Amino acid sequence: MGSQGSGDWKTFDTIDPRTGDRIAKIAEGDKADIDLAVKAAREAFDHGPWPRMSGSARGKLMFKLADLMDQNVEEITSLDALDAGKPLMLVKLVDFADGVNAIRYFAGAADKIHGETLKMSGSLLGHTWREPIGVAGLIIPWNFPTPLLFGCLAPALAAGCTVVVKPAEQTPLTALYYAHLAKLAGIPDGVINVVTGFGPTAGAALSSHIDVDKISFTGSTKVGRLIMEAAAKSNLKSVTLELGGKSPLIIFDDADLDMAVELARAAVFFNKGEICVAGSRVLVQEGIYDEFLKKLIVKTKEWVVGDPFDPQVNQGPQIDGRQFEKVLAYIDCGKKEGATLVTGGKACGDKGYYIEPTIFADVKDDMTIAKEEIFGPVMSLMKFKTIEEAIERANKTMYGLAAGIVTKNLNVANTVSRSVRAGIIWVNCYFAFDADCPYGGYKMSGFGRAKGLNALDNYLQVKSVPLDLNNSFMWISHLDSFNLIGKVFDTIDPRTEEVIAQIAEGDKADVDLAVKAARAAFDHGPWPRMSGSERGRLLLKFADLIDQNVDELANLETLDAGKPLTWTKCFDIPSTADCLRYYAGAADKIHGETLKMPQGFLGHTWREPIGVAGLIVPWNFPSFLLFACLAPALAAGCTVVVKPAEQASLNALYNAHLAKLMPQAGIPDGVLNVITGFGRTAGAAIASHMDVDKINFTGSTEVGRSIMEAAARSNLKSVTLELGGKSPLIIFDDADGEVCMAGSRALVQEGIYDEFVRKSIAKAKEWVVGDPFDPHVNQGPQIDRKQFEKVLAYIEHGKREGATLLTGGRACGEKGFYIEPTIFADVEEDMMIAKDEIFGPVLCIMKFKSMEEAIAKANNSRYGLGAGVVTKDLNLANTVARSIKAGMVWINCYHIVAFDCPFGGYKMSGFGRTLGLHGLDNFLQVKLVKGKLAMASRESDDRSAKIKLREIKFTKLFVDGHFVDAVSGKVFDTIDPRTEEVIAQIAEGDKADVDLAVKAARAAFDHGPWPRMSGSERGRLLMKFADLIDQNAEELGTLEALEAGKLLTWTKCTDIPCTADCLRYYAGAADKIHGETLKMPQAMLGHTWREPIGVAGLIIPWNFPSFLLFAFLAPALAAGCTVVVKPAEQASLNALYNAHLAKLMPQAGIPDGVMNVITGFGPTAGAAIASHMDVDKIGFTGSTEVGRSIMEAATRSNLKSVTLELGGKSPLIIFDDADVDMAVDLARTAIFLNKASASLSLSEGIYDEFVRKSVAMAKEWVVGDPFDPHVNQGPQIDRKQFEKVLAYIEHGKREGATLLTGGRACGEKGFYIEPTIFADVEDDMMIAKDEIFGPVLCIMKFKSMEEAIAKANNSRYGLVAGVVTKDLNVANTVARSIRAGRVWINCYHIGAFDCPFGGCKMSGFGRTFGLHGLDSFLQVKSVVTPLFNSPWH
């Protein structure tokens, strides 16, 4: 790791800045030493293990380094304080903490470095790798020796780079100490090399070295320029520069003055001003300037300068004599140029490099002290008048590193933060750094970013790998069109109740034809096989046609839906075209990820079109909401069947005509199909159709429930629901007096309530109701008589319930469905008009006193679609926006929609998101393709696996941090499948116990610390949990082997260690849960939050009781959810033991109520969780039959989100060129591992040899006691499963399959079955179609690749598949063509936590593992706020 001395043994002194005395002699490295260090780093990169390790392995070593740092904190912090003259307390609380947090943050990111999988034009397949850049040279400054070292070193190590570090000559001691700790942590030699010395020699040699691939430098702009020149003159290496700054702190008149003074003092004098982001230019608005200056002088005189080892001291000495003299020279320059020295300005102390904190007032922009970076305790105070002047002066600098804003005004904060050209902007704070927050400069403050996942990019490079599939897809032209004939229905003009036209009334028969056409277009047509860019070009043409026909489309929508023509022409129709363009531009950016996996395996994912999508569209925005679903579905490559609302069908049909109009290069037949008709017939037929893969519905909660039930009862298709809302608009006392009447519940603070009511009435009376073709009209008719009468009935309810009718309340006009704008005041929360969605022009005004009351009232609704906040107070706006349970929060605006801004609901307002790239995800599914890079050797373990059974202690329910008996007092037996004897009696929970557990989880989520912790805090606790699992692996492995009949060697070596590693994977992801910042049109600023979904119910199977528990539990906890776990009744002991471990953790452990475990039976405890109104999410792994029941229960209750990982009948396809011995071994693993089953398709050329060897292999397979280390297969889980497998074997014999070996029970007791192989199996046999879940192999013969694909896809399941071949084209073609969520190539059962896992078709939806697994427990909230007078718009 670098030599201890230098090539010619020169040394230099490192100086104590307190006294000027020498601390130590340090080896002075130069070019020769750099050459040796780079040579070592190059060797370690080119030939060593570090870049070849899996990310998780690198992460583990980095975590060890962080632990060693914690153990040596006193030594490290003393060295930094001594070397850099920094207060010891500051070093401990800031510098050291920042460094160790950086190591842990990037250790957790090391296994989350993904490439992308690209769908390219023609027959090309492509993927990218993000690979370590190579040898990185890190040149570190002296002001923060620890945090700035690890700001570069941690991401470089996580990326897989090797490094040469050149610390500042003033502060070399800790870098050398860290190298020593890295050696102790096990980081391989040559990975970290430290060369101490001077910039002009060692630094210059490093930056110009021809074998260094990357330079990262933090320091002055002058030296940064030299480094960049050296990089350019040598090998054009990549450079990241974090350079100087002259950062403004802008303080507005409305600021809290005391807070502003504290911020200003800290911004300049913290760390002696030796910080590149120091707020050295303090711009103060003229209204508070004098008072601010007076208070600042007082506070500055309290700032203590002295020995940094004195805990009372605030400021130590400057770093060295040179910097000391430089700062004093700047102070003299300030005096000469006419600035007013207010305080300080002198050196202090008898020795050392101490300078008084210094303030200049009356500073002008052109003075040297206002322009140049001083890097010392000198503040320049400047006065401004307007926001425009402040922005202009803040930007009047060559630097752009940081800025601060102090104001209570949200609009000012947003506008200034968007307008100031700097890399980090602090609002009402300063120096607020976090490992997750990217940091870096604009202009001459450098480029590249430190911190956050952006920092990883500095040390990675992208490699693209295109492959030619040689026309692997069958391009079959399938042009299918049809016309609806027979029944018709009237579409009504809501202005007059007259018939506009008669529309074909489609029903189930028509839906069948449309789905058949869509399925043929998807399975055989060109649309999903086109490159994304080709699809995008066609969608752009479609958008152009919409623009060309805007008048016709707008007239139709106004006529059909009663919407004002001015609105449909200016918004609805242009927005549909723009929506198409947005997704057209995304069609060629649908990327999977490339995964670096352990054990010599290669993995990548595809994001593929989900298939045939059914889109059921409402009548309120017939065009816009059609294209909000249609555009992403088409961009994804899906084919669609659209069912528009019966009240507003004309536009959908006209758009279908436009799609057809497109010439030869148009959207192919069968891709877009429109069925007009009624919801109960055509809509129901789409929702329940077995060949529709996805439903997207926008409409009422009642109908949404029916659609979800239909999806559950049919093929368990994925569903996205955007349902009802009762959206609050919360208006605070400081709001602008102009009235905004939006949101059906207006909550108005009492201070402005009366004025708001008065102005609302006036506005309502100005609101013109009438013919929507009249340009002066604001409001047209309701959509139809049913809706018209429903709204009037709600108005009558409001009157009867005691609300005060202020204006409106009646129908108007002689014909048509017109209703006056209606306002109720004095509305109470329990009134029907305050609770139900009215969907008409009725405003309910409610009064509140405090922010807390407003939040409580706003959230007191079963809906959570949208909300608005009106206030000028930044803290209020942010607090309310974070606290409201709604999918979109508008701040000082309403109904602002942009295509990049995801939209959707919380609670019973649905799930899934439309718009934005999230909208595209609805129509994509993830497939994992995994291949073996090299055959890994197997190591045998001859150690005897003795049973070490202790007393089984944990048999009660675990609720709110305590083990408790079931409310009923009932227990049930858990059975040993080896002997059928009772292991223990377990508490039998039921609905009453589930209620208590959910109540505890809800309280922990709504009021407890878990979801409110930072991600890094949750991550640290999950790491501790993982350590406890490792420490108890023997006990946990024994319990699982005993209860589930699994091999002890397997549970101890794989299952239990995997649960700990799974926890670590998601612990490392907990602080990387990011929303997005959206640049929107119309001078709006938008951002998203990804928030925990709430209380999650996890229903776990018995085949992998620990591993599949943590596949859900780990991401749920990382996301911030609280959970109620229902383990399988056959295998409950491990879940209870893990609950005990969670409880074991000391005071800093997982809080009570976060994890609850209810043991019991599926029909009672499981059903109670699935149907519970206060559970927000269900994660279930198990059978398709039970999955359907769970989905129905979720639907009938609160429409909770569901992730299902269900059954499979997975094919293993073996081609002629396969290595037969390897193929036989893979088949054995695929079928008999964990007593499972699968079907196997064999190319006829090797069929006979494979069969012969498979039979021999099966006869060698040892069935017996799973505690015996020589055994390969234990018993089935219970008698029911045992008898079910034997029944399938009898079916196989009766149906004519050839039984080659096995087929019987074995042993005198227990549930043991011989490994069984059938040959000559046909596709229509029951053993070929059904999931057996036992040791039964079905062998089938095929001739061609096309036949193999067809046979593999001839299943209602689509969980996994395997391909065995040496031919790359065959492997890629089959992998792309198989409809399964995971495809293994030349391997099987290879898993990694970074690889998403889940099914297609009836194998479920949603994904476990990888970052996709985290998404299951998060929901997106969009927050939109306006910008005023920003130069960016």
Short mmCIF file of N, CA and C in Angstrom, two decimals, residues 1107-1230:
data_model
loop_
_atom_site.label_atom_id
_atom_site.label_comp_id
_atom_site.label_asym_id
_atom_site.label_seq_id
_atom_site.Cartn_x
_atom_site.Cartn_y
_atom_site.Cartn_z
N PHE A 1107 -35.24 -16.73 3.94
CA PHE A 1107 -34.80 -15.95 2.79
C PHE A 1107 -35.95 -15.13 2.21
N LEU A 1108 -37.11 -15.75 2.04
CA LEU A 1108 -38.24 -15.03 1.44
C LEU A 1108 -38.89 -14.08 2.43
N LEU A 1109 -38.72 -14.32 3.73
CA LEU A 1109 -39.14 -13.31 4.71
C LEU A 1109 -38.35 -12.03 4.50
N PHE A 1110 -37.03 -12.14 4.41
CA PHE A 1110 -36.20 -10.94 4.32
C PHE A 1110 -36.21 -10.33 2.92
N ALA A 1111 -36.62 -11.11 1.92
CA ALA A 1111 -36.79 -10.52 0.59
C ALA A 1111 -37.84 -9.42 0.61
N PHE A 1112 -38.84 -9.53 1.50
CA PHE A 1112 -39.84 -8.47 1.69
C PHE A 1112 -39.48 -7.56 2.87
N LEU A 1113 -39.08 -8.19 3.98
CA LEU A 1113 -38.89 -7.42 5.22
C LEU A 1113 -37.76 -6.41 5.08
N ALA A 1114 -36.64 -6.81 4.47
CA ALA A 1114 -35.50 -5.90 4.38
C ALA A 1114 -35.82 -4.64 3.59
N PRO A 1115 -36.40 -4.73 2.37
CA PRO A 1115 -36.73 -3.47 1.67
C PRO A 1115 -37.84 -2.69 2.35
N ALA A 1116 -38.79 -3.38 2.99
CA ALA A 1116 -39.87 -2.66 3.69
C ALA A 1116 -39.29 -1.82 4.82
N LEU A 1117 -38.39 -2.42 5.61
CA LEU A 1117 -37.78 -1.67 6.71
C LEU A 1117 -36.88 -0.56 6.19
N ALA A 1118 -36.11 -0.85 5.13
CA ALA A 1118 -35.24 0.19 4.57
C ALA A 1118 -36.05 1.38 4.07
N ALA A 1119 -37.23 1.10 3.50
CA ALA A 1119 -38.08 2.17 2.98
C ALA A 1119 -38.69 3.02 4.08
N GLY A 1120 -38.73 2.49 5.31
CA GLY A 1120 -39.35 3.22 6.42
C GLY A 1120 -40.72 2.73 6.78
N CYS A 1121 -41.14 1.60 6.21
CA CYS A 1121 -42.44 1.02 6.55
C CYS A 1121 -42.38 0.32 7.91
N THR A 1122 -43.55 0.10 8.47
CA THR A 1122 -43.69 -0.84 9.58
C THR A 1122 -44.41 -2.06 9.04
N VAL A 1123 -44.26 -3.21 9.71
CA VAL A 1123 -44.72 -4.45 9.08
C VAL A 1123 -45.46 -5.35 10.06
N VAL A 1124 -46.36 -6.13 9.47
CA VAL A 1124 -46.98 -7.27 10.16
C VAL A 1124 -46.67 -8.49 9.30
N VAL A 1125 -45.95 -9.44 9.88
CA VAL A 1125 -45.51 -10.64 9.16
C VAL A 1125 -46.41 -11.80 9.54
N LYS A 1126 -46.88 -12.55 8.54
CA LYS A 1126 -47.58 -13.82 8.77
C LYS A 1126 -46.75 -14.91 8.11
N PRO A 1127 -45.93 -15.63 8.89
CA PRO A 1127 -45.16 -16.72 8.28
C PRO A 1127 -46.06 -17.91 8.00
N ALA A 1128 -45.58 -18.81 7.14
CA ALA A 1128 -46.34 -20.03 6.87
C ALA A 1128 -46.53 -20.81 8.15
N GLU A 1129 -47.71 -21.39 8.33
CA GLU A 1129 -47.97 -22.18 9.54
C GLU A 1129 -47.03 -23.38 9.66
N GLN A 1130 -46.53 -23.86 8.51
CA GLN A 1130 -45.61 -25.01 8.55
C GLN A 1130 -44.20 -24.62 9.00
N ALA A 1131 -43.87 -23.33 8.94
CA ALA A 1131 -42.48 -22.91 9.19
C ALA A 1131 -42.46 -21.53 9.82
N SER A 1132 -42.85 -21.47 11.10
CA SER A 1132 -42.99 -20.18 11.80
C SER A 1132 -41.83 -19.84 12.72
N LEU A 1133 -41.03 -20.84 13.07
CA LEU A 1133 -40.07 -20.63 14.16
C LEU A 1133 -39.01 -19.59 13.84
N ASN A 1134 -38.53 -19.56 12.60
CA ASN A 1134 -37.48 -18.60 12.27
C ASN A 1134 -37.97 -17.16 12.31
N ALA A 1135 -39.19 -16.93 11.87
CA ALA A 1135 -39.73 -15.56 11.92
C ALA A 1135 -39.79 -15.06 13.35
N LEU A 1136 -40.21 -15.93 14.28
CA LEU A 1136 -40.27 -15.53 15.68
C LEU A 1136 -38.87 -15.31 16.26
N TYR A 1137 -37.92 -16.15 15.86
CA TYR A 1137 -36.56 -15.98 16.36
C TYR A 1137 -35.97 -14.67 15.84
N ASN A 1138 -36.26 -14.34 14.59
CA ASN A 1138 -35.77 -13.06 14.05
C ASN A 1138 -36.43 -11.87 14.75
N ALA A 1139 -37.69 -12.01 15.14
CA ALA A 1139 -38.33 -10.94 15.91
C ALA A 1139 -37.62 -10.76 17.25
N HIS A 1140 -37.23 -11.88 17.85
CA HIS A 1140 -36.46 -11.82 19.10
C HIS A 1140 -35.13 -11.07 18.88
N LEU A 1141 -34.47 -11.34 17.74
CA LEU A 1141 -33.20 -10.64 17.47
C LEU A 1141 -33.43 -9.15 17.30
N ALA A 1142 -34.53 -8.78 16.62
CA ALA A 1142 -34.84 -7.35 16.45
C ALA A 1142 -35.05 -6.70 17.82
N LYS A 1143 -35.68 -7.44 18.72
CA LYS A 1143 -35.93 -6.93 20.07
C LYS A 1143 -34.63 -6.89 20.88
N LEU A 1144 -33.73 -7.87 20.63
CA LEU A 1144 -32.46 -7.96 21.36
C LEU A 1144 -31.64 -6.69 21.28
N MET A 1145 -31.77 -6.02 20.13
CA MET A 1145 -30.94 -4.84 19.92
C MET A 1145 -31.21 -3.83 21.03
N PRO A 1146 -30.15 -3.20 21.57
CA PRO A 1146 -30.32 -2.32 22.74
C PRO A 1146 -31.14 -1.08 22.42
N GLN A 1147 -31.07 -0.11 23.31
CA GLN A 1147 -31.91 1.09 23.19
C GLN A 1147 -31.94 1.65 21.78
N ALA A 1148 -30.83 1.57 21.09
CA ALA A 1148 -30.75 2.13 19.74
C ALA A 1148 -31.30 1.16 18.69
N GLY A 1149 -32.07 0.15 19.10
CA GLY A 1149 -32.54 -0.88 18.18
C GLY A 1149 -33.78 -0.50 17.40
N ILE A 1150 -34.33 -1.52 16.73
CA ILE A 1150 -35.55 -1.29 15.95
C ILE A 1150 -36.70 -1.03 16.92
N PRO A 1151 -37.38 0.09 16.80
CA PRO A 1151 -38.39 0.47 17.81
C PRO A 1151 -39.55 -0.52 17.86
N ASP A 1152 -40.20 -0.56 19.02
CA ASP A 1152 -41.38 -1.39 19.18
C ASP A 1152 -42.44 -0.99 18.17
N GLY A 1153 -43.15 -2.00 17.70
CA GLY A 1153 -44.24 -1.76 16.75
C GLY A 1153 -43.82 -1.77 15.30
N VAL A 1154 -42.52 -1.69 15.05
CA VAL A 1154 -42.06 -1.66 13.65
C VAL A 1154 -42.18 -3.04 13.02
N MET A 1155 -41.81 -4.07 13.77
CA MET A 1155 -41.89 -5.45 13.25
C MET A 1155 -42.80 -6.25 14.18
N ASN A 1156 -43.83 -6.82 13.61
CA ASN A 1156 -44.79 -7.63 14.36
C ASN A 1156 -44.96 -8.95 13.63
N VAL A 1157 -45.05 -10.05 14.38
CA VAL A 1157 -45.19 -11.38 13.78
C VAL A 1157 -46.42 -12.07 14.34
N ILE A 1158 -47.33 -12.44 13.45
CA ILE A 1158 -48.54 -13.18 13.82
C ILE A 1158 -48.46 -14.56 13.19
N THR A 1159 -48.28 -15.57 14.01
CA THR A 1159 -48.32 -16.94 13.51
C THR A 1159 -49.77 -17.42 13.49
N GLY A 1160 -50.07 -18.33 12.57
CA GLY A 1160 -51.43 -18.81 12.44
C GLY A 1160 -51.67 -19.33 11.04
N PHE A 1161 -52.92 -19.42 10.67
CA PHE A 1161 -53.30 -20.05 9.40
C PHE A 1161 -53.72 -19.01 8.37
N GLY A 1162 -53.53 -19.37 7.10
CA GLY A 1162 -53.87 -18.46 6.00
C GLY A 1162 -55.32 -18.02 6.00
N PRO A 1163 -56.28 -18.95 6.13
CA PRO A 1163 -57.70 -18.54 6.05
C PRO A 1163 -58.15 -17.64 7.19
N THR A 1164 -57.38 -17.56 8.28
CA THR A 1164 -57.77 -16.69 9.39
C THR A 1164 -56.81 -15.49 9.49
N ALA A 1165 -55.57 -15.76 9.95
CA ALA A 1165 -54.62 -14.65 10.13
C ALA A 1165 -54.23 -14.02 8.80
N GLY A 1166 -53.92 -14.84 7.79
CA GLY A 1166 -53.53 -14.30 6.48
C GLY A 1166 -54.65 -13.49 5.85
N ALA A 1167 -55.86 -14.03 5.91
CA ALA A 1167 -57.01 -13.33 5.33
C ALA A 1167 -57.27 -12.01 6.05
N ALA A 1168 -57.08 -12.01 7.37
CA ALA A 1168 -57.32 -10.77 8.14
C ALA A 1168 -56.33 -9.69 7.75
N ILE A 1169 -55.07 -10.06 7.49
CA ILE A 1169 -54.08 -9.07 7.05
C ILE A 1169 -54.43 -8.56 5.66
N ALA A 1170 -54.75 -9.48 4.75
CA ALA A 1170 -55.03 -9.08 3.36
C ALA A 1170 -56.22 -8.15 3.26
N SER A 1171 -57.19 -8.32 4.15
CA SER A 1171 -58.42 -7.52 4.05
C SER A 1171 -58.45 -6.36 5.03
N HIS A 1172 -57.39 -6.15 5.79
CA HIS A 1172 -57.42 -5.14 6.85
C HIS A 1172 -57.44 -3.74 6.24
N MET A 1173 -58.31 -2.89 6.74
CA MET A 1173 -58.47 -1.54 6.21
C MET A 1173 -57.28 -0.64 6.54
N ASP A 1174 -56.47 -1.01 7.50
CA ASP A 1174 -55.36 -0.14 7.90
C ASP A 1174 -54.00 -0.70 7.47
N VAL A 1175 -54.01 -1.70 6.63
CA VAL A 1175 -52.77 -2.18 6.00
C VAL A 1175 -52.69 -1.56 4.61
N ASP A 1176 -51.55 -0.97 4.28
CA ASP A 1176 -51.41 -0.21 3.04
C ASP A 1176 -50.80 -1.00 1.90
N LYS A 1177 -50.19 -2.14 2.21
CA LYS A 1177 -49.45 -2.89 1.20
C LYS A 1177 -49.43 -4.35 1.60
N ILE A 1178 -49.58 -5.25 0.61
CA ILE A 1178 -49.41 -6.68 0.85
C ILE A 1178 -48.29 -7.19 -0.05
N GLY A 1179 -47.34 -7.90 0.56
CA GLY A 1179 -46.34 -8.65 -0.18
C GLY A 1179 -46.59 -10.12 0.07
N PHE A 1180 -46.86 -10.88 -0.98
CA PHE A 1180 -47.21 -12.30 -0.82
C PHE A 1180 -46.39 -13.16 -1.77
N THR A 1181 -45.87 -14.25 -1.26
CA THR A 1181 -45.25 -15.29 -2.07
C THR A 1181 -45.96 -16.60 -1.77
N GLY A 1182 -46.41 -17.27 -2.83
CA GLY A 1182 -47.12 -18.53 -2.62
C GLY A 1182 -47.82 -18.97 -3.88
N SER A 1183 -48.89 -19.71 -3.72
CA SER A 1183 -49.59 -20.30 -4.86
C SER A 1183 -50.43 -19.26 -5.58
N THR A 1184 -50.68 -19.54 -6.85
CA THR A 1184 -51.52 -18.65 -7.66
C THR A 1184 -52.93 -18.60 -7.09
N GLU A 1185 -53.42 -19.71 -6.61
CA GLU A 1185 -54.78 -19.76 -6.06
C GLU A 1185 -54.93 -18.82 -4.86
N VAL A 1186 -53.97 -18.90 -3.94
CA VAL A 1186 -54.04 -18.03 -2.75
C VAL A 1186 -53.76 -16.58 -3.15
N GLY A 1187 -52.86 -16.39 -4.12
CA GLY A 1187 -52.59 -15.04 -4.60
C GLY A 1187 -53.84 -14.35 -5.12
N ARG A 1188 -54.66 -15.12 -5.82
CA ARG A 1188 -55.93 -14.57 -6.32
C ARG A 1188 -56.82 -14.14 -5.16
N SER A 1189 -56.90 -14.98 -4.10
CA SER A 1189 -57.72 -14.64 -2.94
C SER A 1189 -57.21 -13.39 -2.24
N ILE A 1190 -55.90 -13.26 -2.16
CA ILE A 1190 -55.32 -12.08 -1.50
C ILE A 1190 -55.63 -10.82 -2.29
N MET A 1191 -55.53 -10.92 -3.61
CA MET A 1191 -55.82 -9.76 -4.44
C MET A 1191 -57.28 -9.36 -4.31
N GLU A 1192 -58.16 -10.33 -4.25
CA GLU A 1192 -59.59 -10.03 -4.08
C GLU A 1192 -59.84 -9.38 -2.72
N ALA A 1193 -59.18 -9.89 -1.67
CA ALA A 1193 -59.35 -9.31 -0.33
C ALA A 1193 -58.85 -7.87 -0.29
N ALA A 1194 -57.71 -7.62 -0.94
CA ALA A 1194 -57.18 -6.26 -1.00
C ALA A 1194 -58.15 -5.33 -1.72
N THR A 1195 -58.79 -5.88 -2.74
CA THR A 1195 -59.74 -5.10 -3.53
C THR A 1195 -60.98 -4.76 -2.72
N ARG A 1196 -61.48 -5.73 -1.99
CA ARG A 1196 -62.74 -5.51 -1.25
C ARG A 1196 -62.55 -4.61 -0.05
N SER A 1197 -61.32 -4.45 0.40
CA SER A 1197 -61.08 -3.63 1.58
C SER A 1197 -60.73 -2.21 1.15
N ASN A 1198 -59.45 -1.84 1.24
CA ASN A 1198 -59.06 -0.45 1.00
C ASN A 1198 -58.24 -0.28 -0.26
N LEU A 1199 -58.39 -1.22 -1.22
CA LEU A 1199 -57.68 -1.13 -2.50
C LEU A 1199 -56.18 -0.97 -2.29
N LYS A 1200 -55.65 -1.75 -1.35
CA LYS A 1200 -54.22 -1.65 -1.06
C LYS A 1200 -53.39 -2.20 -2.21
N SER A 1201 -52.20 -1.70 -2.33
CA SER A 1201 -51.25 -2.18 -3.33
C SER A 1201 -50.79 -3.59 -2.96
N VAL A 1202 -50.59 -4.42 -3.99
CA VAL A 1202 -50.24 -5.83 -3.78
C VAL A 1202 -49.04 -6.18 -4.66
N THR A 1203 -48.08 -6.91 -4.11
CA THR A 1203 -47.02 -7.55 -4.88
C THR A 1203 -47.18 -9.05 -4.73
N LEU A 1204 -47.24 -9.76 -5.84
CA LEU A 1204 -47.47 -11.21 -5.82
C LEU A 1204 -46.31 -11.91 -6.53
N GLU A 1205 -45.69 -12.86 -5.85
CA GLU A 1205 -44.72 -13.76 -6.48
C GLU A 1205 -45.31 -15.15 -6.34
N LEU A 1206 -45.83 -15.68 -7.46
CA LEU A 1206 -46.70 -16.85 -7.42
C LEU A 1206 -46.03 -18.07 -8.06
N GLY A 1207 -46.85 -18.96 -8.53
CA GLY A 1207 -46.37 -20.25 -9.02
C GLY A 1207 -45.59 -20.15 -10.32
N GLY A 1208 -44.96 -21.26 -10.67
CA GLY A 1208 -44.22 -21.34 -11.92
C GLY A 1208 -44.19 -22.76 -12.45
N LYS A 1209 -43.98 -22.85 -13.76
CA LYS A 1209 -43.73 -24.15 -14.41
C LYS A 1209 -42.58 -23.89 -15.37
N SER A 1210 -41.40 -23.80 -14.79
CA SER A 1210 -40.28 -23.17 -15.48
C SER A 1210 -39.57 -24.13 -16.42
N PRO A 1211 -39.35 -23.70 -17.67
CA PRO A 1211 -38.65 -24.55 -18.62
C PRO A 1211 -37.13 -24.40 -18.53
N LEU A 1212 -36.44 -25.54 -18.71
CA LEU A 1212 -35.00 -25.53 -18.90
C LEU A 1212 -34.77 -26.09 -20.30
N ILE A 1213 -34.24 -25.25 -21.20
CA ILE A 1213 -34.13 -25.61 -22.62
C ILE A 1213 -32.67 -25.93 -22.91
N ILE A 1214 -32.41 -27.14 -23.37
CA ILE A 1214 -31.05 -27.60 -23.58
C ILE A 1214 -30.85 -27.91 -25.06
N PHE A 1215 -29.91 -27.22 -25.69
CA PHE A 1215 -29.67 -27.35 -27.13
C PHE A 1215 -28.58 -28.39 -27.40
N ASP A 1216 -28.52 -28.80 -28.66
CA ASP A 1216 -27.58 -29.86 -29.09
C ASP A 1216 -26.13 -29.57 -28.74
N ASP A 1217 -25.75 -28.28 -28.77
CA ASP A 1217 -24.34 -27.98 -28.58
C ASP A 1217 -23.94 -27.91 -27.11
N ALA A 1218 -24.88 -28.19 -26.20
CA ALA A 1218 -24.59 -28.07 -24.78
C ALA A 1218 -23.61 -29.15 -24.33
N ASP A 1219 -22.83 -28.84 -23.32
CA ASP A 1219 -22.02 -29.85 -22.63
C ASP A 1219 -23.01 -30.72 -21.84
N VAL A 1220 -23.13 -31.98 -22.22
CA VAL A 1220 -24.20 -32.82 -21.66
C VAL A 1220 -24.02 -33.02 -20.16
N ASP A 1221 -22.78 -33.23 -19.72
CA ASP A 1221 -22.56 -33.43 -18.28
C ASP A 1221 -22.96 -32.19 -17.49
N MET A 1222 -22.57 -31.02 -18.01
CA MET A 1222 -22.98 -29.79 -17.34
C MET A 1222 -24.50 -29.65 -17.35
N ALA A 1223 -25.12 -29.97 -18.49
CA ALA A 1223 -26.57 -29.84 -18.61
C ALA A 1223 -27.28 -30.77 -17.63
N VAL A 1224 -26.79 -31.98 -17.48
CA VAL A 1224 -27.39 -32.92 -16.53
C VAL A 1224 -27.27 -32.38 -15.11
N ASP A 1225 -26.09 -31.84 -14.80
CA ASP A 1225 -25.87 -31.29 -13.46
C ASP A 1225 -26.80 -30.10 -13.20
N LEU A 1226 -26.95 -29.23 -14.22
CA LEU A 1226 -27.87 -28.10 -14.08
C LEU A 1226 -29.30 -28.57 -13.90
N ALA A 1227 -29.69 -29.58 -14.68
CA ALA A 1227 -31.05 -30.09 -14.57
C ALA A 1227 -31.31 -30.65 -13.18
N ARG A 1228 -30.34 -31.36 -12.65
CA ARG A 1228 -30.48 -31.90 -11.29
C ARG A 1228 -30.69 -30.77 -10.29
N THR A 1229 -29.86 -29.73 -10.41
CA THR A 1229 -29.99 -28.59 -9.51
C THR A 1229 -31.34 -27.90 -9.69
N ALA A 1230 -31.73 -27.71 -10.97
CA ALA A 1230 -32.96 -26.99 -11.27
C ALA A 1230 -34.18 -27.69 -10.71
#
